[in-house]
PDB file of C-alpha atoms in Angstrom:
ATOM      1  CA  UNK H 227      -1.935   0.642   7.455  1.00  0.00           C
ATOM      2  CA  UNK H 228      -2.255   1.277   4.077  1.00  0.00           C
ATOM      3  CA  UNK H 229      -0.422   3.785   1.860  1.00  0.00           C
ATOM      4  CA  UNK H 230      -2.322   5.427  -1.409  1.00  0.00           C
ATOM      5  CA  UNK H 231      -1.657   7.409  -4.505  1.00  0.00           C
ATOM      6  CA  UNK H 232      -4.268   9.849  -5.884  1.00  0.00           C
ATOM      7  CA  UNK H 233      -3.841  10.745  -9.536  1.00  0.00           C
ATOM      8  CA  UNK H 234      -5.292  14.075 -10.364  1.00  0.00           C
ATOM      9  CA  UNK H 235      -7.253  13.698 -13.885  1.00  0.00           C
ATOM     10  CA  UNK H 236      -6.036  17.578 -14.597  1.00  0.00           C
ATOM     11  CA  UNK H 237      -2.568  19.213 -13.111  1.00  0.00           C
ATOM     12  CA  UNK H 238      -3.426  21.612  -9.670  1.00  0.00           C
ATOM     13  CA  UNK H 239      -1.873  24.668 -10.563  1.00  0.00           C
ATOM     14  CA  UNK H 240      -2.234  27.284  -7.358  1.00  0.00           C
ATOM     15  CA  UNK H 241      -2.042  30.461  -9.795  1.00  0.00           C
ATOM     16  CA  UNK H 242      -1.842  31.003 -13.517  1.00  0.00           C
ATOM     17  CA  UNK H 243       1.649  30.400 -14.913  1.00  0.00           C
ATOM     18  CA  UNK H 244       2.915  28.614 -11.721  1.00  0.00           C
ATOM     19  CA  UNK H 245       6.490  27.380 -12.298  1.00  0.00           C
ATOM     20  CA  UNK H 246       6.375  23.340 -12.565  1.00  0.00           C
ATOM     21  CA  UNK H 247       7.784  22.542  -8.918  1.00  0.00           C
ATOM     22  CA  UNK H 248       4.628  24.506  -7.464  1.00  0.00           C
ATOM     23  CA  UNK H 249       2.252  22.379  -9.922  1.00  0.00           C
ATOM     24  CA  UNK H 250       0.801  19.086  -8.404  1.00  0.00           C
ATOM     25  CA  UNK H 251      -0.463  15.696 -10.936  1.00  0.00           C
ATOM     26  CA  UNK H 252      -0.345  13.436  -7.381  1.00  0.00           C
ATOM     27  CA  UNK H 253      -1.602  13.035  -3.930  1.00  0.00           C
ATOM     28  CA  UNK H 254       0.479  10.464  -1.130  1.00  0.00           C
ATOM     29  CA  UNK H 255      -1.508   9.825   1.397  1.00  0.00           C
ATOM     30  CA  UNK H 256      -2.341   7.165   4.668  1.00  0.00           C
ATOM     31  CA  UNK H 257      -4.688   5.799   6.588  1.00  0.00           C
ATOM     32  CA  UNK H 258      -4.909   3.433   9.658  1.00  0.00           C
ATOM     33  CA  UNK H 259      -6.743   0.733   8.975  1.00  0.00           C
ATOM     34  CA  UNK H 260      -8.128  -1.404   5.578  1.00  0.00           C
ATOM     35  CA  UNK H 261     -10.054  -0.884   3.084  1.00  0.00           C
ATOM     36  CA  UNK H 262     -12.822   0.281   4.479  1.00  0.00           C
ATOM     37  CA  UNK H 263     -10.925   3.219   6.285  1.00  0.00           C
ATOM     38  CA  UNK H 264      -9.309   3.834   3.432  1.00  0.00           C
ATOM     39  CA  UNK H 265     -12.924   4.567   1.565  1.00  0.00           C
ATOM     40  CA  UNK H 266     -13.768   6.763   4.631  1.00  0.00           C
ATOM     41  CA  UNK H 267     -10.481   8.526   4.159  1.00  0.00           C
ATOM     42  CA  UNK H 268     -11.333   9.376   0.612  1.00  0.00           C
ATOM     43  CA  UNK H 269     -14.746  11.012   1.394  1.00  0.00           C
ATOM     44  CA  UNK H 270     -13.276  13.370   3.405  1.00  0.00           C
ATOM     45  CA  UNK H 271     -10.492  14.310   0.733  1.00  0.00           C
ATOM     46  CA  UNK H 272     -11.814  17.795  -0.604  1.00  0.00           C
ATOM     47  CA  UNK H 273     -13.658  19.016   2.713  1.00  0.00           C
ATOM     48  CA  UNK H 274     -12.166  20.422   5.643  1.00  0.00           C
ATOM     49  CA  UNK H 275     -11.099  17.182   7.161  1.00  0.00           C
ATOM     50  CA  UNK H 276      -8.823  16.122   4.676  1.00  0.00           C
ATOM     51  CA  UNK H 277      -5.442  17.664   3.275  1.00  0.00           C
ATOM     52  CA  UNK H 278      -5.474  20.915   2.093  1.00  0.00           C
ATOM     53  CA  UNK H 279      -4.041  20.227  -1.063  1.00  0.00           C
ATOM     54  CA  UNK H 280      -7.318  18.208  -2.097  1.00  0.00           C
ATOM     55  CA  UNK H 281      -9.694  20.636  -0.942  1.00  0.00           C
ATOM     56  CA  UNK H 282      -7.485  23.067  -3.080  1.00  0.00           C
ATOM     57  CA  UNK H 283      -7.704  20.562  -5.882  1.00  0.00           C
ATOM     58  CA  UNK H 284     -11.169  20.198  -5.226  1.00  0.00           C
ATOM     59  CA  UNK H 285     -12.091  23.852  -4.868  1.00  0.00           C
ATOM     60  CA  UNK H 286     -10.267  24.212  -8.475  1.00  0.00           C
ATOM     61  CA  UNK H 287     -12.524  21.963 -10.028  1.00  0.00           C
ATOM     62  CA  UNK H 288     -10.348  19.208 -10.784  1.00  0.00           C
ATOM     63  CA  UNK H 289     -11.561  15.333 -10.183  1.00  0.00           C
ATOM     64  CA  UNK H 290      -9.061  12.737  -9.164  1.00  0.00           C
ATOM     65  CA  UNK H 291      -8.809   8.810  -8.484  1.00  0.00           C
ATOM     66  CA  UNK H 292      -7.189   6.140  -6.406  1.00  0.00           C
ATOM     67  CA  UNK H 293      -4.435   4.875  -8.869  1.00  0.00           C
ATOM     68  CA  UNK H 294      -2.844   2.526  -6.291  1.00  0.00           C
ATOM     69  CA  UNK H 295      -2.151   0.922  -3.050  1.00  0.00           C
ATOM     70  CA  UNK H 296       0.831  -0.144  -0.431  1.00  0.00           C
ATOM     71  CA  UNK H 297       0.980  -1.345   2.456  1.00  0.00           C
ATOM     72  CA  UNK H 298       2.654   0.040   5.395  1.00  0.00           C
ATOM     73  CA  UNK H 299       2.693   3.275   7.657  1.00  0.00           C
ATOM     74  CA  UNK H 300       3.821   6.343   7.805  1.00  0.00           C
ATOM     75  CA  UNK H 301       8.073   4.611   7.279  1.00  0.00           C
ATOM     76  CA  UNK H 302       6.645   3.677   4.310  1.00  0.00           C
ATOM     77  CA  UNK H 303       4.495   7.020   2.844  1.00  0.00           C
ATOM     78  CA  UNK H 304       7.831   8.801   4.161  1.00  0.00           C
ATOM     79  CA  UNK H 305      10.144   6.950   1.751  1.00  0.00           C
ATOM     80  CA  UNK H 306       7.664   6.964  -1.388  1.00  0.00           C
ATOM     81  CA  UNK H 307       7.972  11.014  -1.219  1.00  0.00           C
ATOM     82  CA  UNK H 308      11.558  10.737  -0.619  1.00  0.00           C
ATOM     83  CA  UNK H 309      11.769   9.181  -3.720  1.00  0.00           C
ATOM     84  CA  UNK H 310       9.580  12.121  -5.640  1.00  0.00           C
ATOM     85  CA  UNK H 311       8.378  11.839  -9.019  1.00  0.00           C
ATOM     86  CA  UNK H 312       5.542   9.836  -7.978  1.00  0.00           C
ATOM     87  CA  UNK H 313       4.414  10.052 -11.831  1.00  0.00           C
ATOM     88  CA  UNK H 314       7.528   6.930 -11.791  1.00  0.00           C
ATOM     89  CA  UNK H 315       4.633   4.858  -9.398  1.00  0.00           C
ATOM     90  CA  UNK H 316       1.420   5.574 -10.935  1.00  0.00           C
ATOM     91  CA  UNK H 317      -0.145   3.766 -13.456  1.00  0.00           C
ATOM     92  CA  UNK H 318      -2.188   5.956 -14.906  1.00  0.00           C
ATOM     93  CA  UNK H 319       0.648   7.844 -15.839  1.00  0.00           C
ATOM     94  CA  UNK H 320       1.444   4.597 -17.454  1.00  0.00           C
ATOM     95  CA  UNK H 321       3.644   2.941 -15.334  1.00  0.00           C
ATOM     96  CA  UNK H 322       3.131  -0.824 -14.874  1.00  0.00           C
ATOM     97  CA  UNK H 323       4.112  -1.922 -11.288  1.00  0.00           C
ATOM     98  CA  UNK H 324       6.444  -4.941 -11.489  1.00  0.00           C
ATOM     99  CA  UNK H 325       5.272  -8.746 -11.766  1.00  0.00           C
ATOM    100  CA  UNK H 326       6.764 -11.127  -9.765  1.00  0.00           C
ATOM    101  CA  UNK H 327       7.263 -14.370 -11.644  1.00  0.00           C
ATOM    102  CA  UNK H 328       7.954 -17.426  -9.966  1.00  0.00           C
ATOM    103  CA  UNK H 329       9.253 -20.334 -11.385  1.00  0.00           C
ATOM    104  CA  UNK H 330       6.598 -22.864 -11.627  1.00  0.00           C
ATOM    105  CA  UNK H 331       6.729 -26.729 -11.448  1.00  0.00           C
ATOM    106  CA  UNK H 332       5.487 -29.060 -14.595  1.00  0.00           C
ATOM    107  CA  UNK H 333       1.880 -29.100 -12.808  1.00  0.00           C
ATOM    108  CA  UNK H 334       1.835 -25.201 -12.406  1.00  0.00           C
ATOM    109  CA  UNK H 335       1.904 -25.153  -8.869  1.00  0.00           C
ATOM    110  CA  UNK H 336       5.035 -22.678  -7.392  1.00  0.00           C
ATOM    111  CA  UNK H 337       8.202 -23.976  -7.402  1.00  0.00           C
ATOM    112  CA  UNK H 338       8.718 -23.219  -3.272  1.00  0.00           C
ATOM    113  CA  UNK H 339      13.005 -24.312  -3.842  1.00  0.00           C
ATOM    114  CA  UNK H 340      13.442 -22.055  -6.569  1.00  0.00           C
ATOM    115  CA  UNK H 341      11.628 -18.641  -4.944  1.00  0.00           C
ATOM    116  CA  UNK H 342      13.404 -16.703  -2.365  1.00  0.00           C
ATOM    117  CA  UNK H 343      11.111 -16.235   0.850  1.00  0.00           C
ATOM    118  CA  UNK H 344      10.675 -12.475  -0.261  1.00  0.00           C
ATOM    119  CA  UNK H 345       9.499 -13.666  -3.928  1.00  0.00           C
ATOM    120  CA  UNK H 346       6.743 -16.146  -2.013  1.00  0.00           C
ATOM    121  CA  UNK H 347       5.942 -12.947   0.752  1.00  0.00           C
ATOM    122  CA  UNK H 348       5.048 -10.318  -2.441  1.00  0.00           C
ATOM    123  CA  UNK H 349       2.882 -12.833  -3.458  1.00  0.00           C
ATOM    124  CA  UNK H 350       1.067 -13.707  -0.402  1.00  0.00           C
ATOM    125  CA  UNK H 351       2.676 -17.070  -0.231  1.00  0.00           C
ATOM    126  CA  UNK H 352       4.037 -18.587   2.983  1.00  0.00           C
ATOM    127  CA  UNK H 353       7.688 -18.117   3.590  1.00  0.00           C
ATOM    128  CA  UNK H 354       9.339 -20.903   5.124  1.00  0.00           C
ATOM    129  CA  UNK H 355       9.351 -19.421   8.747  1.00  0.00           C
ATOM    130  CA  UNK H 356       5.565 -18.921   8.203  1.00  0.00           C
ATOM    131  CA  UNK H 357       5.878 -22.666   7.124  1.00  0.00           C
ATOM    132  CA  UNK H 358       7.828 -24.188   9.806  1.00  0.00           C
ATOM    133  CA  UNK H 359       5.686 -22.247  12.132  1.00  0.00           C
ATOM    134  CA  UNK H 360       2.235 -23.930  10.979  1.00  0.00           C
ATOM    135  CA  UNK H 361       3.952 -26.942  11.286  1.00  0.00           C
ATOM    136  CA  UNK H 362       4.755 -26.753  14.468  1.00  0.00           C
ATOM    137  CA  UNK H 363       1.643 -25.502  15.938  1.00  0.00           C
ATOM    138  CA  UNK H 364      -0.361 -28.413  14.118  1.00  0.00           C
ATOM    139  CA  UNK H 365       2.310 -30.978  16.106  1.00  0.00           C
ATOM    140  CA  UNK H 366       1.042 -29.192  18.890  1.00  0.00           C
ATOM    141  CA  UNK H 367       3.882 -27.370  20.071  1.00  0.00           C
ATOM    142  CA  UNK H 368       3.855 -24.685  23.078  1.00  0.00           C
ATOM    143  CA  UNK H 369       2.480 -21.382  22.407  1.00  0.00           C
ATOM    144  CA  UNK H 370       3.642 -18.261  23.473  1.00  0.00           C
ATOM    145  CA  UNK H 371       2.649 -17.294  27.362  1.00  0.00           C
ATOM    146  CA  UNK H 372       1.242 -14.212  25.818  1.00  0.00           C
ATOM    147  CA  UNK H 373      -0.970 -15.901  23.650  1.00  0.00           C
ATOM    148  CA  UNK H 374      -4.651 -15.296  25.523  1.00  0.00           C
ATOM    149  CA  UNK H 375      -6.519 -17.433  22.587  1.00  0.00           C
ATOM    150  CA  UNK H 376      -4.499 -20.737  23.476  1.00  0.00           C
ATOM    151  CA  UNK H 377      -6.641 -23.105  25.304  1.00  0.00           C
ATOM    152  CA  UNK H 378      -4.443 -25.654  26.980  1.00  0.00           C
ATOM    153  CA  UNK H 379      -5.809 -29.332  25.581  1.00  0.00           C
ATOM    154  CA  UNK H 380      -7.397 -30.546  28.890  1.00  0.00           C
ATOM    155  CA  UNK H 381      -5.132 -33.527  30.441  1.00  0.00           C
ATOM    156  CA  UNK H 382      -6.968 -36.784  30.324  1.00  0.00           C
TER     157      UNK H 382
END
Protein backbone atom coordinates (compact mmCIF):
# COMPACT_ATOMS: atom_id res chain seq x y z
CA UNK A 1 0.00 0.00 0.00
CA UNK A 2 1.13 3.23 -0.46
CA UNK A 3 0.35 6.41 1.51
CA UNK A 4 0.36 10.07 -0.39
CA UNK A 5 0.33 13.74 0.30
CA UNK A 6 -1.39 16.18 -2.10
CA UNK A 7 -0.25 19.78 -1.80
CA UNK A 8 -2.86 22.19 -2.91
CA UNK A 9 -1.01 25.04 -5.12
CA UNK A 10 -3.79 27.63 -3.52
CA UNK A 11 -5.49 27.17 0.20
CA UNK A 12 -9.39 25.44 -0.16
CA UNK A 13 -11.34 27.76 1.67
CA UNK A 14 -15.24 26.34 1.81
CA UNK A 15 -16.69 30.05 2.21
CA UNK A 16 -15.24 33.53 2.23
CA UNK A 17 -13.57 34.41 5.54
CA UNK A 18 -13.50 30.74 6.79
CA UNK A 19 -11.69 30.60 10.16
CA UNK A 20 -8.13 28.76 9.57
CA UNK A 21 -9.11 25.21 11.11
CA UNK A 22 -11.93 24.98 8.29
CA UNK A 23 -9.18 26.02 5.54
CA UNK A 24 -7.33 23.04 3.82
CA UNK A 25 -3.32 23.49 2.02
CA UNK A 26 -3.18 19.28 2.11
CA UNK A 27 -4.75 16.11 1.03
CA UNK A 28 -3.71 12.38 2.97
CA UNK A 29 -4.70 9.89 1.09
CA UNK A 30 -4.20 5.73 0.16
CA UNK A 31 -4.31 3.39 -2.20
CA UNK A 32 -3.88 -0.46 -2.50
CA UNK A 33 -1.47 -1.24 -4.66
CA UNK A 34 1.89 0.60 -6.49
CA UNK A 35 2.46 3.02 -8.50
CA UNK A 36 0.41 2.42 -11.02
CA UNK A 37 -2.77 2.36 -8.69
CA UNK A 38 -1.64 5.12 -7.20
CA UNK A 39 -1.78 7.12 -10.82
CA UNK A 40 -5.32 5.61 -11.21
CA UNK A 41 -6.16 6.90 -7.78
CA UNK A 42 -5.19 10.38 -8.75
CA UNK A 43 -7.43 10.56 -11.90
CA UNK A 44 -10.27 10.03 -10.05
CA UNK A 45 -9.35 12.79 -7.35
CA UNK A 46 -11.82 15.73 -8.35
CA UNK A 47 -14.78 13.51 -9.83
CA UNK A 48 -17.27 11.70 -8.01
CA UNK A 49 -15.14 8.74 -7.23
CA UNK A 50 -12.68 10.32 -5.25
CA UNK A 51 -12.85 12.30 -1.81
CA UNK A 52 -15.02 14.97 -1.54
CA UNK A 53 -12.65 17.33 -0.39
CA UNK A 54 -10.83 17.20 -3.94
CA UNK A 55 -13.79 17.46 -5.95
CA UNK A 56 -14.50 20.53 -3.61
CA UNK A 57 -10.97 21.66 -4.29
CA UNK A 58 -11.44 20.93 -7.73
CA UNK A 59 -14.86 22.49 -8.20
CA UNK A 60 -13.10 25.77 -6.58
CA UNK A 61 -10.69 25.96 -9.17
CA UNK A 62 -7.67 25.20 -7.37
CA UNK A 63 -4.83 22.71 -8.97
CA UNK A 64 -2.81 20.50 -6.73
CA UNK A 65 0.22 17.91 -6.88
CA UNK A 66 1.66 14.75 -5.45
CA UNK A 67 4.34 16.21 -3.01
CA UNK A 68 5.24 12.79 -1.54
CA UNK A 69 5.06 9.18 -0.84
CA UNK A 70 5.02 6.37 2.16
CA UNK A 71 4.60 3.27 2.35
CA UNK A 72 2.15 1.44 4.35
CA UNK A 73 -1.75 1.15 4.90
CA UNK A 74 -4.29 2.58 6.38
CA UNK A 75 -2.00 2.13 10.36
CA UNK A 76 0.12 4.22 8.66
CA UNK A 77 -2.27 7.19 6.81
CA UNK A 78 -4.02 6.95 10.41
CA UNK A 79 -0.92 8.07 12.34
CA UNK A 80 0.33 10.79 9.69
CA UNK A 81 -3.16 12.71 10.46
CA UNK A 82 -2.77 12.04 14.02
CA UNK A 83 0.16 13.91 13.86
CA UNK A 84 -1.66 17.07 11.91
CA UNK A 85 0.14 19.84 10.47
CA UNK A 86 0.95 17.93 7.50
CA UNK A 87 2.57 21.36 6.16
CA UNK A 88 5.62 19.72 8.90
CA UNK A 89 5.79 16.61 5.94
CA UNK A 90 5.55 18.32 2.74
CA UNK A 91 8.16 19.57 0.83
CA UNK A 92 6.77 21.94 -1.04
CA UNK A 93 6.00 23.70 1.93
CA UNK A 94 9.69 23.42 2.25
CA UNK A 95 10.31 20.74 4.37
CA UNK A 96 13.22 18.43 3.47
CA UNK A 97 12.46 14.78 4.54
CA UNK A 98 15.44 13.40 6.50
CA UNK A 99 18.67 11.70 4.88
CA UNK A 100 19.88 8.76 6.22
CA UNK A 101 23.66 8.72 6.23
CA UNK A 102 25.51 5.71 6.67
CA UNK A 103 28.87 5.44 7.54
CA UNK A 104 30.81 4.37 4.60
CA UNK A 105 34.03 2.25 4.31
CA UNK A 106 37.45 3.77 2.61
CA UNK A 107 36.11 2.23 -0.86
CA UNK A 108 32.58 3.87 -0.43
CA UNK A 109 30.75 0.85 -0.14
CA UNK A 110 28.30 0.83 3.34
CA UNK A 111 29.82 0.17 6.33
CA UNK A 112 27.15 -3.00 7.19
CA UNK A 113 28.93 -3.09 11.28
CA UNK A 114 28.44 0.41 11.80
CA UNK A 115 24.47 0.76 10.49
CA UNK A 116 21.75 -0.48 12.63
CA UNK A 117 19.42 -2.99 10.61
CA UNK A 118 16.72 -0.12 10.53
CA UNK A 119 19.44 2.43 9.00
CA UNK A 120 20.23 -0.47 6.11
CA UNK A 121 16.00 -1.21 5.85
CA UNK A 122 15.26 2.88 5.06
CA UNK A 123 17.64 2.49 2.57
CA UNK A 124 16.60 -0.58 0.86
CA UNK A 125 19.59 -2.45 2.08
CA UNK A 126 19.43 -6.00 3.46
CA UNK A 127 19.19 -6.29 7.17
CA UNK A 128 21.01 -9.04 8.59
CA UNK A 129 17.91 -11.40 8.99
CA UNK A 130 17.27 -10.66 5.26
CA UNK A 131 21.05 -11.65 5.08
CA UNK A 132 21.24 -14.74 7.01
CA UNK A 133 18.13 -15.74 5.25
CA UNK A 134 19.70 -15.59 1.56
CA UNK A 135 22.33 -17.40 2.94
CA UNK A 136 20.66 -20.04 3.96
CA UNK A 137 18.45 -20.66 1.11
CA UNK A 138 21.60 -20.57 -1.32
CA UNK A 139 23.12 -23.60 1.16
CA UNK A 140 20.02 -25.07 0.28
CA UNK A 141 18.24 -25.17 3.37
CA UNK A 142 14.42 -26.39 3.84
CA UNK A 143 11.77 -24.12 2.81
CA UNK A 144 8.72 -23.45 4.38
CA UNK A 145 5.80 -26.29 3.75
CA UNK A 146 3.77 -23.39 2.61
CA UNK A 147 6.02 -22.37 0.09
CA UNK A 148 4.08 -23.66 -3.38
CA UNK A 149 7.15 -22.22 -5.66
CA UNK A 150 9.78 -24.68 -3.97
CA UNK A 151 10.59 -27.45 -6.25
CA UNK A 152 12.20 -30.20 -4.26
CA UNK A 153 15.87 -30.87 -6.12
CA UNK A 154 15.02 -34.33 -7.62
CA UNK A 155 17.07 -37.19 -5.62
CA UNK A 156 19.67 -38.75 -7.82
Amino acid sequence: MIVYLLHFDQTYEPYPGAPRRDCAQHYTGRVIGGPRALARRLAQHGTMHGARLMLAVRGAGITWQLARTWSGGADRERQLKRQGGASRRCPMCGVKPRVVELARNADGSVSRSLATDDQLARVGLMTAAARAEHADLRRGAATPADDYWYAAPAAS
